[in-house]
Amino acid sequence: QAELSFERALSVSDAQVEALISLGRLAVEQRKLTEAIERLRKAQELRPSANVEQFITAIQKALGAEK
């Protein structure tokens, strides 16, 4: 039973990470770059990914270029 509980927790975490990444992408499309970074950083806290980190870096550069 404990194993099943842990597996459920993992699937919720994976779903949450995917949702945060999707929301981050949507925020980029809407030019809400600060919001995108916040969502992607939350995803990184839950499941670090080199791809997400690169995406965050690219958004930060875009934010810098806008200023």
CSV table of N, CA and C in Angstrom, one decimal:
chain,number,residue,atom,x,y,z
A,1,GLN,N,0.8,-1.2,0.0
A,1,GLN,CA,0.0,0.0,0.0
A,1,GLN,C,0.9,1.3,0.0
A,2,ALA,N,2.0,1.2,0.7
A,2,ALA,CA,2.8,2.4,0.8
A,2,ALA,C,3.4,2.6,-0.6
A,3,GLU,N,3.8,1.6,-1.3
A,3,GLU,CA,4.4,1.7,-2.7
A,3,GLU,C,3.4,2.3,-3.6
A,4,LEU,N,2.1,2.0,-3.5
A,4,LEU,CA,1.1,2.5,-4.4
A,4,LEU,C,0.9,4.0,-4.1
A,5,SER,N,1.0,4.4,-2.8
A,5,SER,CA,0.9,5.8,-2.4
A,5,SER,C,2.0,6.6,-3.0
A,6,PHE,N,3.3,6.1,-2.9
A,6,PHE,CA,4.4,6.7,-3.5
A,6,PHE,C,4.3,6.9,-5.0
A,7,GLU,N,3.8,5.8,-5.7
A,7,GLU,CA,3.6,5.9,-7.1
A,7,GLU,C,2.6,6.9,-7.5
A,8,ARG,N,1.5,7.1,-6.8
A,8,ARG,CA,0.5,8.1,-7.0
A,8,ARG,C,1.2,9.5,-6.8
A,9,ALA,N,1.9,9.6,-5.8
A,9,ALA,CA,2.6,10.9,-5.5
A,9,ALA,C,3.5,11.3,-6.7
A,10,LEU,N,4.2,10.3,-7.2
A,10,LEU,CA,5.1,10.6,-8.4
A,10,LEU,C,4.3,11.0,-9.6
A,11,SER,N,3.2,10.3,-9.8
A,11,SER,CA,2.4,10.7,-11.0
A,11,SER,C,1.8,12.1,-10.9
A,12,VAL,N,1.4,12.5,-9.7
A,12,VAL,CA,0.9,13.8,-9.5
A,12,VAL,C,2.1,14.8,-9.7
A,13,SER,N,3.2,14.5,-9.2
A,13,SER,CA,4.4,15.4,-9.4
A,13,SER,C,4.7,15.6,-10.8
A,14,ASP,N,4.7,14.4,-11.6
A,14,ASP,CA,5.0,14.5,-13.0
A,14,ASP,C,4.0,15.3,-13.7
A,15,ALA,N,2.7,15.1,-13.4
A,15,ALA,CA,1.6,15.9,-14.0
A,15,ALA,C,1.8,17.4,-13.7
A,16,GLN,N,2.1,17.6,-12.5
A,16,GLN,CA,2.3,19.0,-12.0
A,16,GLN,C,3.5,19.7,-12.8
A,17,VAL,N,4.5,19.0,-13.0
A,17,VAL,CA,5.7,19.5,-13.7
A,17,VAL,C,5.3,19.8,-15.1
A,18,GLU,N,4.6,18.8,-15.8
A,18,GLU,CA,4.2,19.0,-17.2
A,18,GLU,C,3.3,20.2,-17.3
A,19,ALA,N,2.4,20.4,-16.3
A,19,ALA,CA,1.4,21.5,-16.4
A,19,ALA,C,2.1,22.8,-16.2
A,20,LEU,N,3.1,22.9,-15.3
A,20,LEU,CA,3.9,24.1,-15.1
A,20,LEU,C,4.7,24.5,-16.4
A,21,ILE,N,5.3,23.5,-17.0
A,21,ILE,CA,6.0,23.7,-18.3
A,21,ILE,C,5.1,24.2,-19.3
A,22,SER,N,3.9,23.6,-19.5
A,22,SER,CA,2.9,24.0,-20.5
A,22,SER,C,2.4,25.5,-20.2
A,23,LEU,N,2.2,25.8,-18.9
A,23,LEU,CA,1.8,27.1,-18.5
A,23,LEU,C,2.9,28.1,-18.8
A,24,GLY,N,4.1,27.7,-18.6
A,24,GLY,CA,5.3,28.6,-18.9
A,24,GLY,C,5.4,28.9,-20.4
A,25,ARG,N,5.2,27.8,-21.2
A,25,ARG,CA,5.2,28.0,-22.7
A,25,ARG,C,4.0,29.0,-23.1
A,26,LEU,N,2.9,28.8,-22.5
A,26,LEU,CA,1.7,29.6,-22.9
A,26,LEU,C,2.0,31.1,-22.5
A,27,ALA,N,2.6,31.3,-21.3
A,27,ALA,CA,2.9,32.6,-20.9
A,27,ALA,C,3.9,33.3,-21.8
A,28,VAL,N,4.9,32.5,-22.4
A,28,VAL,CA,5.8,33.1,-23.4
A,28,VAL,C,5.1,33.5,-24.6
A,29,GLU,N,4.2,32.7,-25.1
A,29,GLU,CA,3.4,33.0,-26.3
A,29,GLU,C,2.6,34.3,-26.0
A,30,GLN,N,2.1,34.5,-24.8
A,30,GLN,CA,1.4,35.7,-24.5
A,30,GLN,C,2.3,36.9,-24.1
A,31,ARG,N,3.6,36.7,-24.2
A,31,ARG,CA,4.6,37.7,-23.9
A,31,ARG,C,4.6,38.1,-22.4
A,32,LYS,N,4.2,37.1,-21.5
A,32,LYS,CA,4.2,37.3,-20.1
A,32,LYS,C,5.5,36.6,-19.6
A,33,LEU,N,6.6,37.2,-19.9
A,33,LEU,CA,7.9,36.5,-19.7
A,33,LEU,C,8.2,36.3,-18.2
A,34,THR,N,7.9,37.3,-17.4
A,34,THR,CA,8.2,37.1,-15.9
A,34,THR,C,7.4,35.9,-15.4
A,35,GLU,N,6.1,35.9,-15.8
A,35,GLU,CA,5.2,34.8,-15.3
A,35,GLU,C,5.8,33.4,-15.8
A,36,ALA,N,6.2,33.4,-17.1
A,36,ALA,CA,6.8,32.2,-17.6
A,36,ALA,C,8.0,31.7,-16.8
A,37,ILE,N,8.9,32.6,-16.5
A,37,ILE,CA,10.0,32.2,-15.7
A,37,ILE,C,9.6,31.7,-14.3
A,38,GLU,N,8.6,32.3,-13.7
A,38,GLU,CA,8.2,31.8,-12.4
A,38,GLU,C,7.6,30.4,-12.5
A,39,ARG,N,6.8,30.1,-13.5
A,39,ARG,CA,6.3,28.8,-13.6
A,39,ARG,C,7.4,27.7,-14.0
A,40,LEU,N,8.3,28.1,-14.8
A,40,LEU,CA,9.3,27.2,-15.2
A,40,LEU,C,10.3,26.9,-14.0
A,41,ARG,N,10.5,27.9,-13.2
A,41,ARG,CA,11.4,27.7,-12.0
A,41,ARG,C,10.7,26.7,-11.0
A,42,LYS,N,9.4,26.8,-10.9
A,42,LYS,CA,8.7,25.9,-10.0
A,42,LYS,C,8.8,24.5,-10.6
A,43,ALA,N,8.7,24.3,-11.9
A,43,ALA,CA,8.9,23.0,-12.5
A,43,ALA,C,10.3,22.5,-12.2
A,44,GLN,N,11.3,23.4,-12.3
A,44,GLN,CA,12.7,23.0,-12.0
A,44,GLN,C,12.9,22.5,-10.6
A,45,GLU,N,12.2,23.1,-9.7
A,45,GLU,CA,12.3,22.7,-8.3
A,45,GLU,C,11.8,21.3,-8.1
A,46,LEU,N,10.7,21.0,-8.8
A,46,LEU,CA,10.1,19.6,-8.7
A,46,LEU,C,10.9,18.6,-9.5
A,47,ARG,N,11.4,18.9,-10.7
A,47,ARG,CA,12.1,18.0,-11.5
A,47,ARG,C,13.1,18.7,-12.4
A,48,PRO,N,14.3,18.9,-11.9
A,48,PRO,CA,15.3,19.6,-12.7
A,48,PRO,C,15.5,19.0,-14.1
A,49,SER,N,15.7,19.9,-15.1
A,49,SER,CA,15.8,19.5,-16.5
A,49,SER,C,16.7,20.5,-17.1
A,50,ALA,N,17.7,20.1,-17.9
A,50,ALA,CA,18.6,20.9,-18.6
A,50,ALA,C,17.8,21.7,-19.7
A,51,ASN,N,16.8,21.1,-20.3
A,51,ASN,CA,16.1,21.8,-21.3
A,51,ASN,C,15.3,22.9,-20.7
A,52,VAL,N,14.7,22.7,-19.6
A,52,VAL,CA,13.9,23.8,-19.0
A,52,VAL,C,14.8,24.9,-18.5
A,53,GLU,N,16.0,24.6,-18.0
A,53,GLU,CA,17.0,25.6,-17.6
A,53,GLU,C,17.4,26.4,-18.8
A,54,GLN,N,17.6,25.8,-19.9
A,54,GLN,CA,18.0,26.5,-21.2
A,54,GLN,C,16.8,27.5,-21.6
A,55,PHE,N,15.6,27.0,-21.5
A,55,PHE,CA,14.4,27.8,-21.8
A,55,PHE,C,14.4,29.0,-20.9
A,56,ILE,N,14.6,28.8,-19.6
A,56,ILE,CA,14.6,29.9,-18.6
A,56,ILE,C,15.6,31.0,-19.0
A,57,THR,N,16.8,30.5,-19.3
A,57,THR,CA,17.9,31.4,-19.7
A,57,THR,C,17.6,32.2,-21.0
A,58,ALA,N,17.0,31.5,-22.0
A,58,ALA,CA,16.6,32.2,-23.2
A,58,ALA,C,15.5,33.3,-22.9
A,59,ILE,N,14.6,33.0,-22.0
A,59,ILE,CA,13.6,34.0,-21.6
A,59,ILE,C,14.2,35.2,-20.9
A,60,GLN,N,15.1,34.9,-20.0
A,60,GLN,CA,15.8,35.9,-19.3
A,60,GLN,C,16.5,36.9,-20.2
A,61,LYS,N,17.2,36.3,-21.3
A,61,LYS,CA,17.9,37.1,-22.3
A,61,LYS,C,16.9,38.0,-23.0
A,62,ALA,N,15.7,37.4,-23.4
A,62,ALA,CA,14.7,38.2,-24.1
A,62,ALA,C,14.2,39.3,-23.2
A,63,LEU,N,14.0,39.0,-21.9
A,63,LEU,CA,13.6,40.1,-21.0
A,63,LEU,C,14.6,41.2,-20.9
A,64,GLY,N,15.9,40.8,-20.9
A,64,GLY,CA,17.0,41.8,-20.9
A,64,GLY,C,17.0,42.7,-22.1
A,65,ALA,N,16.7,42.0,-23.3
A,65,ALA,CA,16.7,42.7,-24.6
A,65,ALA,C,15.6,43.7,-24.7
A,66,GLU,N,14.5,43.4,-24.0
A,66,GLU,CA,13.3,44.3,-24.0
A,66,GLU,C,13.5,45.6,-23.2
A,67,LYS,N,14.4,45.6,-22.3
A,67,LYS,CA,14.6,46.7,-21.4
A,67,LYS,C,15.6,47.7,-22.0
